[in-house]
Coordinates of N, CA and C in Angstrom, one line a residue:
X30 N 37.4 14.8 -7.0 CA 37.5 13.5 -6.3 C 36.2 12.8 -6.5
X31 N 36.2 11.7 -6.7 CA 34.8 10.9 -7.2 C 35.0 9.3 -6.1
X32 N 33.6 9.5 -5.3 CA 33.8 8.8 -4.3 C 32.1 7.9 -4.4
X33 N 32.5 6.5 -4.1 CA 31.1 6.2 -4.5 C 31.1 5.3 -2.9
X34 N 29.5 6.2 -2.7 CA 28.8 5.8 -1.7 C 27.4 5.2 -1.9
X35 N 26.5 4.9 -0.8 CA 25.8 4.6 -0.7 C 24.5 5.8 -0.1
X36 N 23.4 6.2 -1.1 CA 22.7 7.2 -0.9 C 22.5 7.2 0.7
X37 N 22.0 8.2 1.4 CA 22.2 8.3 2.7 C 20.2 7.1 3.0
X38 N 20.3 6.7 4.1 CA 19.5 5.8 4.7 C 17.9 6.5 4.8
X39 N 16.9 6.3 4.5 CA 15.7 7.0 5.2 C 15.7 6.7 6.6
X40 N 15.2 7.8 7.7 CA 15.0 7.3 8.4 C 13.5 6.3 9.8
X41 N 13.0 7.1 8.5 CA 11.6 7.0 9.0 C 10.6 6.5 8.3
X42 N 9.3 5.9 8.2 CA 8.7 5.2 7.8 C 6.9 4.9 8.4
X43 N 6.3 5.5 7.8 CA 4.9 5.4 7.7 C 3.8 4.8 6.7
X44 N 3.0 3.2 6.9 CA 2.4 2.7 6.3 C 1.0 2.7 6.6
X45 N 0.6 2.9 5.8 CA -1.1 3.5 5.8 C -2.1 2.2 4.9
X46 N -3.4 2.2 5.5 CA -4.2 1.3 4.7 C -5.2 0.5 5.3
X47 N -5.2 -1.1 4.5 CA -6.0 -1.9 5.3 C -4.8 -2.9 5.6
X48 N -5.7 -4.6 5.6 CA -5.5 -5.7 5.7 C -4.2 -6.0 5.6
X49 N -4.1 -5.6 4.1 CA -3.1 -6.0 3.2 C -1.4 -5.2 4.1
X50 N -1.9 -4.3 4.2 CA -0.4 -3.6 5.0 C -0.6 -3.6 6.5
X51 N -1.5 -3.8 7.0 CA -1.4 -4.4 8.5 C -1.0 -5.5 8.5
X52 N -0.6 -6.3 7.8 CA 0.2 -7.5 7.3 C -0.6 -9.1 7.5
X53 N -2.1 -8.6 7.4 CA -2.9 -10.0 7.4 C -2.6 -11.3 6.2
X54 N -1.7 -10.3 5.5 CA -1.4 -11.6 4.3 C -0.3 -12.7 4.3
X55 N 0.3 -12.3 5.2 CA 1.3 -13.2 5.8 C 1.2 -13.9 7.1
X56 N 0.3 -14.9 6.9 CA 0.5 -15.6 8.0 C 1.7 -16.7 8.0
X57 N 2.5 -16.7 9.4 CA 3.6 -17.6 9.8 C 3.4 -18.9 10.4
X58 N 4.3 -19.9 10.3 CA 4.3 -20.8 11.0 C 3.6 -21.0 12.0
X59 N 3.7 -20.4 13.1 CA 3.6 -20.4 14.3 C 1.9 -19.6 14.4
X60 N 1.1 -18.9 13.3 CA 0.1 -18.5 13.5 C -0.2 -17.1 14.0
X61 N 1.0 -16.5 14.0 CA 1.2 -15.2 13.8 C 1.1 -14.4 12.4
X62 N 1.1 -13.0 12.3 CA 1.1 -12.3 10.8 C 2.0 -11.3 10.7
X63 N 2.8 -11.4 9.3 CA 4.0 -10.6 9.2 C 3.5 -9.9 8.2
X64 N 3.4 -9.1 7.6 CA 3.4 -8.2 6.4 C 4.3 -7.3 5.7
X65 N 4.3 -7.0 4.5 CA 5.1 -6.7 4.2 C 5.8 -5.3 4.8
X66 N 4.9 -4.9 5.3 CA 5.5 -3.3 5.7 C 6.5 -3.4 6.7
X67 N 6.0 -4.8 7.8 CA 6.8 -5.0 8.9 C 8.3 -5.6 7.9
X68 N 8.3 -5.6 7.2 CA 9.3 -6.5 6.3 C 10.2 -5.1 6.1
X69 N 9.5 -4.6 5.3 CA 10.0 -3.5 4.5 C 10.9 -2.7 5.9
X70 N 10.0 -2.1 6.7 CA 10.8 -2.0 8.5 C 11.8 -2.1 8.8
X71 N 11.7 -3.5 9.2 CA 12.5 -3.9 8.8 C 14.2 -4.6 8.8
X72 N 14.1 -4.5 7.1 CA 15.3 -4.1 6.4 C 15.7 -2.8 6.5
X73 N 14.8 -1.7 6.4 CA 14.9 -0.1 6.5 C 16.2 0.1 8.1
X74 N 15.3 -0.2 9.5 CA 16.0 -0.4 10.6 C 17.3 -1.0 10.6
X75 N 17.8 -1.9 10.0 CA 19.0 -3.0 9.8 C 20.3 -1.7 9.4
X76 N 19.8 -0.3 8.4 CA 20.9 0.4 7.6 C 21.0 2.1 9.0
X77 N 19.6 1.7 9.9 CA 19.6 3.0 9.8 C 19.4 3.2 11.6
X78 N 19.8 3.7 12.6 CA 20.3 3.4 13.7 C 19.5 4.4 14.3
X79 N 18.1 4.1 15.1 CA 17.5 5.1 15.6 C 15.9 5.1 14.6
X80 N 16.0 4.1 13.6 CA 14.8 4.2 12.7 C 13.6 4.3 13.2
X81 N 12.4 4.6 12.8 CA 10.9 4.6 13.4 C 10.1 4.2 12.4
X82 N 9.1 3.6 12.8 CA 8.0 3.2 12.1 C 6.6 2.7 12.7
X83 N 5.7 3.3 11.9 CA 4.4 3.2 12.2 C 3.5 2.6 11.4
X84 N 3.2 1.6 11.5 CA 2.0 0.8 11.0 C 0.1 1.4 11.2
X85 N -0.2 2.2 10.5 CA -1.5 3.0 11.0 C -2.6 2.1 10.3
X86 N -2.3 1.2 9.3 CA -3.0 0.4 8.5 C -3.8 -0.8 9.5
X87 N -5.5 -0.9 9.1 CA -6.6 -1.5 10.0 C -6.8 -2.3 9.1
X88 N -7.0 -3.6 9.3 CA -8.0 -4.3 8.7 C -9.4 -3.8 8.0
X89 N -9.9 -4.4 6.9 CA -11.2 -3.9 6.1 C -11.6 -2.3 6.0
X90 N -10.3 -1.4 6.2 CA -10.5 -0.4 6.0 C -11.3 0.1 4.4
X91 N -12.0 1.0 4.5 CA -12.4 1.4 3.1 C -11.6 2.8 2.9
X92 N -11.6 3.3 1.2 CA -10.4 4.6 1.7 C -11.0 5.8 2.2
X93 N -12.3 6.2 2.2 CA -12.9 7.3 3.3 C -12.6 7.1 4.6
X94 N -12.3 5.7 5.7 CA -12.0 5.8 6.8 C -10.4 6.1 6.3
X95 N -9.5 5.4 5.6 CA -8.1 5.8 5.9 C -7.8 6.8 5.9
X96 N -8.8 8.0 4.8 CA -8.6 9.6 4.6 C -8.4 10.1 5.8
X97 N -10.1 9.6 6.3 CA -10.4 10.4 8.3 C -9.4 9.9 8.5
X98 N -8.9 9.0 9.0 CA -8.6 7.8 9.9 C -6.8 8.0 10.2
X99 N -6.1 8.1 8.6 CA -4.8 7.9 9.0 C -3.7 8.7 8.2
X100 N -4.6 9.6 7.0 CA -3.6 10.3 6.2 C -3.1 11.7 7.2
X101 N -4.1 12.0 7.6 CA -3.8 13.2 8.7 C -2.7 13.4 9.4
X102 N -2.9 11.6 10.3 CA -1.5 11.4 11.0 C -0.6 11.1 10.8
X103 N -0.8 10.6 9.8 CA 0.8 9.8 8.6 C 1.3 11.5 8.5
X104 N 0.5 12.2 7.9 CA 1.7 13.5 7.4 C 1.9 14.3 8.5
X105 N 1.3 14.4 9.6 CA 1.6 15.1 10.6 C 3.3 14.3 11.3
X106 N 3.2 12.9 10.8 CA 4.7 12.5 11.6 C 6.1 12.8 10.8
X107 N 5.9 13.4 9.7 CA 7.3 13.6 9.2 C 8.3 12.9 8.5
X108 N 7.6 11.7 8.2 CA 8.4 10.4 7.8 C 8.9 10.6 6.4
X109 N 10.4 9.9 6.2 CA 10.7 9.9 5.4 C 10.3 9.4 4.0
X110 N 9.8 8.3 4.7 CA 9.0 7.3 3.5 C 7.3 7.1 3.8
X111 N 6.5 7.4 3.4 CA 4.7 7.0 3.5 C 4.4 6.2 2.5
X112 N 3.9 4.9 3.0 CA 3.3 4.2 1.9 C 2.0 3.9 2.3
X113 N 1.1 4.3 0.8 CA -0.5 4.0 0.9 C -1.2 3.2 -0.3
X114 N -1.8 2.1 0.8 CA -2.7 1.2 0.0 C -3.9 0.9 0.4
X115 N -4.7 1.6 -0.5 CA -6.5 1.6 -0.3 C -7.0 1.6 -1.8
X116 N -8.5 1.7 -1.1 CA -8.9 1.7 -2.5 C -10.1 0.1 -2.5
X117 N -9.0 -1.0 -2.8 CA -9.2 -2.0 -3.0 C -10.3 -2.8 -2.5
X118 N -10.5 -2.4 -1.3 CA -11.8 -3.2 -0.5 C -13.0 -2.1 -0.7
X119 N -13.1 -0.9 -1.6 CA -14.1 -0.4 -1.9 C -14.8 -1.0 -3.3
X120 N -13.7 -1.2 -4.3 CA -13.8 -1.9 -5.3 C -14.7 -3.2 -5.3
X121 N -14.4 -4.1 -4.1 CA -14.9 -5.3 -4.1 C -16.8 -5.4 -3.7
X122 N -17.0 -3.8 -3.5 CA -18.5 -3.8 -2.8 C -19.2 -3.2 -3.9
X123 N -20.7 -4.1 -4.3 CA -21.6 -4.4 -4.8 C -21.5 -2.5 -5.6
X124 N -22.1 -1.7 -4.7 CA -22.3 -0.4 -4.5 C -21.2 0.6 -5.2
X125 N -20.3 0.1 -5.0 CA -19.2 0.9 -5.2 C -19.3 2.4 -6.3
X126 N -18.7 3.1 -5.7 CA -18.5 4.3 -6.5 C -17.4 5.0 -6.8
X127 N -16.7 4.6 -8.2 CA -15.6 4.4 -8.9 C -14.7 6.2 -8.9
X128 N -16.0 7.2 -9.0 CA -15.4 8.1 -8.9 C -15.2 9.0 -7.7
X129 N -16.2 8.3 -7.0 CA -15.6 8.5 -5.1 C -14.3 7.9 -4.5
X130 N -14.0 6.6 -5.1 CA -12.8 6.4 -4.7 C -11.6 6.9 -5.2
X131 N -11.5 7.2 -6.1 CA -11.1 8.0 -7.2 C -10.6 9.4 -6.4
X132 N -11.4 10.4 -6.4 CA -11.5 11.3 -5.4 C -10.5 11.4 -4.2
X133 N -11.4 10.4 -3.1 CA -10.2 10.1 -2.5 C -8.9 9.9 -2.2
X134 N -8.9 8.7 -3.3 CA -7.8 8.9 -3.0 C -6.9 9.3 -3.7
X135 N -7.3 10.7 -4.5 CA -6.3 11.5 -5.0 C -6.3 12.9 -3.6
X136 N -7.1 12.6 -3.0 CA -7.0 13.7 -1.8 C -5.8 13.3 -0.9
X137 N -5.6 11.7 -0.7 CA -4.7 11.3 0.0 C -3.8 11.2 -0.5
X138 N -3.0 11.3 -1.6 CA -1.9 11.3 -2.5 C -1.4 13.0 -2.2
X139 N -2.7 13.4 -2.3 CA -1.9 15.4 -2.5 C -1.9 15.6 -0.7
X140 N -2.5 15.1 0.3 CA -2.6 15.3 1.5 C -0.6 15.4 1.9
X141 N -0.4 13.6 1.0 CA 0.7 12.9 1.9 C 1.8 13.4 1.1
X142 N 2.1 13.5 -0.1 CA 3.3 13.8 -0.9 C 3.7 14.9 -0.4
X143 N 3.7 15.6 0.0 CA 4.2 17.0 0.4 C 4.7 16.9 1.6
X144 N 4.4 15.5 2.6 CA 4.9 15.8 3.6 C 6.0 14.8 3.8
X145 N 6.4 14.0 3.0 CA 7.5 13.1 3.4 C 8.2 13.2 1.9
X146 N 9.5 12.7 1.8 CA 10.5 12.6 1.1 C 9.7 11.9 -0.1
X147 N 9.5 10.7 0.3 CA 9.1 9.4 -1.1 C 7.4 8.9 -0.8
X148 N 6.5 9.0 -1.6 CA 5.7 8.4 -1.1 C 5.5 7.1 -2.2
X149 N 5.0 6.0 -1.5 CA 5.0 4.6 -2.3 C 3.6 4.3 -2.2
X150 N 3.0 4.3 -4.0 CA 1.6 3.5 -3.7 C 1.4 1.9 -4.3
X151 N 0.4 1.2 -3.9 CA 0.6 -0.4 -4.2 C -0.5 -1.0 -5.0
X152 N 0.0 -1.4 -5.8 CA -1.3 -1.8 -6.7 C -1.1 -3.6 -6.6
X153 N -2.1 -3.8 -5.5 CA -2.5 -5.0 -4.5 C -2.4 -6.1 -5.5
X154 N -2.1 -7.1 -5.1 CA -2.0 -8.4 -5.6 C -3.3 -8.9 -6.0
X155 N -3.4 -9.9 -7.0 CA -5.0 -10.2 -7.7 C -5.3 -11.7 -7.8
X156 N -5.9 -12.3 -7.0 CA -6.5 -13.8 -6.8 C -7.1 -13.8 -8.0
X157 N -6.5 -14.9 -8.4 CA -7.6 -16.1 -9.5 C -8.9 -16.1 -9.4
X158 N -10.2 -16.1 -10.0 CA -11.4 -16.8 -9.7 C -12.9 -16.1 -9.6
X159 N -13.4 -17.0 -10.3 CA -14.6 -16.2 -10.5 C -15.2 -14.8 -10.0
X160 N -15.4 -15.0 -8.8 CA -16.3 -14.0 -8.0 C -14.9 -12.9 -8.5
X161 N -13.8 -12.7 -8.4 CA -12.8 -11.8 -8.7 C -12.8 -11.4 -9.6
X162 N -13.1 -12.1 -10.7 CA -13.3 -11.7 -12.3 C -14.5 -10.3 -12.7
X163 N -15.1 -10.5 -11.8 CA -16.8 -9.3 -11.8 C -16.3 -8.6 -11.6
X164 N -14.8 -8.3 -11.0 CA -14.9 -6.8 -9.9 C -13.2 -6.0 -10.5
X165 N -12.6 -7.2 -11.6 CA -11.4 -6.9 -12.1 C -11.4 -5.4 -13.1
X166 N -12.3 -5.3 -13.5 CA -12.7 -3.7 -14.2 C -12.5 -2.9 -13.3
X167 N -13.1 -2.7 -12.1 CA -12.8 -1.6 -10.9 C -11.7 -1.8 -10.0
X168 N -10.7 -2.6 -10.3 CA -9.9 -2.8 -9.6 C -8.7 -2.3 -11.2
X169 N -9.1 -2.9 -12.0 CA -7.5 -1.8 -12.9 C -8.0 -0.6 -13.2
X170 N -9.4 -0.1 -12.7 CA -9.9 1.4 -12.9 C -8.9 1.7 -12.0
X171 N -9.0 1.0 -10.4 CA -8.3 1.9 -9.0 C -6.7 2.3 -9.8
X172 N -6.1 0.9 -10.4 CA -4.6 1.3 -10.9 C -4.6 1.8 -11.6
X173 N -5.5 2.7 -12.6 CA -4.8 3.1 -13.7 C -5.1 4.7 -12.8
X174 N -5.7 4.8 -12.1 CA -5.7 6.1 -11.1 C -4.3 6.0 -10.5
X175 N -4.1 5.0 -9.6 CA -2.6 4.8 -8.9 C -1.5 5.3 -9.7
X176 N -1.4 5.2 -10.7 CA -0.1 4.8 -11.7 C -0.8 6.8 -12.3
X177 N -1.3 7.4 -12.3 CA -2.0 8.6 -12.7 C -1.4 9.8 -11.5
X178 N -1.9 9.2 -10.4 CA -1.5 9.8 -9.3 C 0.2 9.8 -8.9
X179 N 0.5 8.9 -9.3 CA 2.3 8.7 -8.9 C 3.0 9.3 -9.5
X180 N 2.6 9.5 -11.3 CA 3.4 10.1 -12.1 C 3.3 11.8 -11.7
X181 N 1.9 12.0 -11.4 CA 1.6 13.4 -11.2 C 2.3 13.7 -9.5
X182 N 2.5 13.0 -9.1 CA 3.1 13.3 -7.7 C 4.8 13.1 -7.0
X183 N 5.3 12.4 -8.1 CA 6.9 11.9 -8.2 C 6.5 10.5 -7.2
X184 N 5.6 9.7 -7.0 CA 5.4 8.6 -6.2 C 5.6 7.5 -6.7
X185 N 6.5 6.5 -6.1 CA 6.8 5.2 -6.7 C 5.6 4.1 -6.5
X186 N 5.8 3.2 -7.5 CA 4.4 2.4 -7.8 C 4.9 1.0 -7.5
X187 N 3.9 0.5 -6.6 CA 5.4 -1.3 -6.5 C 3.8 -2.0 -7.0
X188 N 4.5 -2.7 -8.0 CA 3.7 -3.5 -8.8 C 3.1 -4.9 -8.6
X189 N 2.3 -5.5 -7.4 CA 2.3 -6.4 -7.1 C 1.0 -7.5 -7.8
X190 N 0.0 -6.2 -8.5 CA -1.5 -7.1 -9.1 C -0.8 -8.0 -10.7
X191 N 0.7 -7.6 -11.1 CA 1.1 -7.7 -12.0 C 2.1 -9.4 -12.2
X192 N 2.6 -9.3 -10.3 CA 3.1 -10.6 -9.6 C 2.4 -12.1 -10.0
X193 N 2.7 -12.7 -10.6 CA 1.8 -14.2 -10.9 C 2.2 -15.1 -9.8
X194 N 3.3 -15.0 -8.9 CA 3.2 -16.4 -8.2 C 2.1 -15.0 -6.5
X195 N 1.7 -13.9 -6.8 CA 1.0 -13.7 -5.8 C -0.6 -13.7 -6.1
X196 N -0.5 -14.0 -7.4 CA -1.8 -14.4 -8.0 C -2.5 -16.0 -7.7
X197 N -1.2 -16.4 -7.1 CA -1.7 -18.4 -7.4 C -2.5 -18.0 -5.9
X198 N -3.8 -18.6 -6.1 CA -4.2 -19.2 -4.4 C -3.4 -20.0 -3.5
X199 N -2.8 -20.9 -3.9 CA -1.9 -21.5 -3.1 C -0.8 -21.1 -2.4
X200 N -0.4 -19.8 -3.0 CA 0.7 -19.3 -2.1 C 0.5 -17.9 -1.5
X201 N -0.1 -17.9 -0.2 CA -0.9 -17.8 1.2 C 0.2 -16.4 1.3
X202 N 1.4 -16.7 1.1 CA 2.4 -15.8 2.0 C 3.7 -15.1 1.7
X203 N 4.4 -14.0 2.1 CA 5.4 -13.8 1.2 C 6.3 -14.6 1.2
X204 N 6.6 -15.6 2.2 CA 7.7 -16.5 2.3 C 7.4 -17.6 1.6
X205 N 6.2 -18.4 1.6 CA 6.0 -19.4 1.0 C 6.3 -19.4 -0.2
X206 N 6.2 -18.7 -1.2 CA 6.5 -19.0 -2.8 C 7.2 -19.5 -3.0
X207 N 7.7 -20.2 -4.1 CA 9.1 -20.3 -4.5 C 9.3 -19.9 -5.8

């Protein structure tokens, strides 16, 4: 008997990081901030009755604090789904050390995959413009780790530095685009 359903629902959900997944990139009408994770949430909640989710992602985080800070807790909750996005704001500093971050966060990849079903990494959206141009080498260094780490971990890669209308300056937010 051949019966087509719909794969069963995750129920759980843990997002780890900075800025970007604390959802500073969406600011709303009203001057509030939505981000994607809260998005992602969600939709997730809408299929799944009893869902949970934790937002552990800080603003200007670098990925040595997320390591301390939130991989620990992320896998200690059991979640079905963990998504992590760092890296990025280490990249953008003068100093940076490519194979520290590196390091990292391949520690946080082998910390988190083991403990939840799916883990999802994000390879951040990329503004236009000079001062961004200096620092674009260490930022497809971080991805070509990301996309390294995922294959070696069964982790999905959401491709967003690759996005052109999240590349335009002018469009601030996920809703705004068209």
């Amino acid at each position: 008997m051949h019966t087509n359903s719909i794969p069963p629902a995750h129920t759980s959900l843990v997002a780890l990081g900075d800025s970007f997944t604390e959802g500073m990139s969406d600011l709303l009408p009203d001057g509030s901030y939505r981000g994607w994770a809260d998005l992602l949430a969600a939709r997730m909640a809408a299929r799944t009755p009893g869902f949970r989710y934790a937002n552990l992602a800080v603003r200007g985080k670098l990925i040595k604090q997320i390591v301390d800070e939130q991989v620990e807790v992320a896998a200690a909750m059991g979640a079905d789904v963990i998504t992590l996005v760092g890296g990025l704001n280490d990249t953008l500093r003068p100093k940076c050390d490519m194979g520290r971050v590196r390091g990292l966060l391949t520690e946080a990849v082998e910390r988190l995959a083991p403990n939840c079903e799916q883990l999802v990494l994000m390879r951040s959206p990329g503004r236009q413009g000079p001062v961004l141009e200096r620092f674009r080498p260490r930022m497809e260094e971080l991805y070509t780790c990301i996309d390294e780490l995922a294959a070696e971990h069964g982790a999905l890669v959401v491709d967003l530095y690759a996005a052109p209308s999240l590349a335009d300056p002018g469009c601030g937010t996920w809703t705004g685009c068209t």
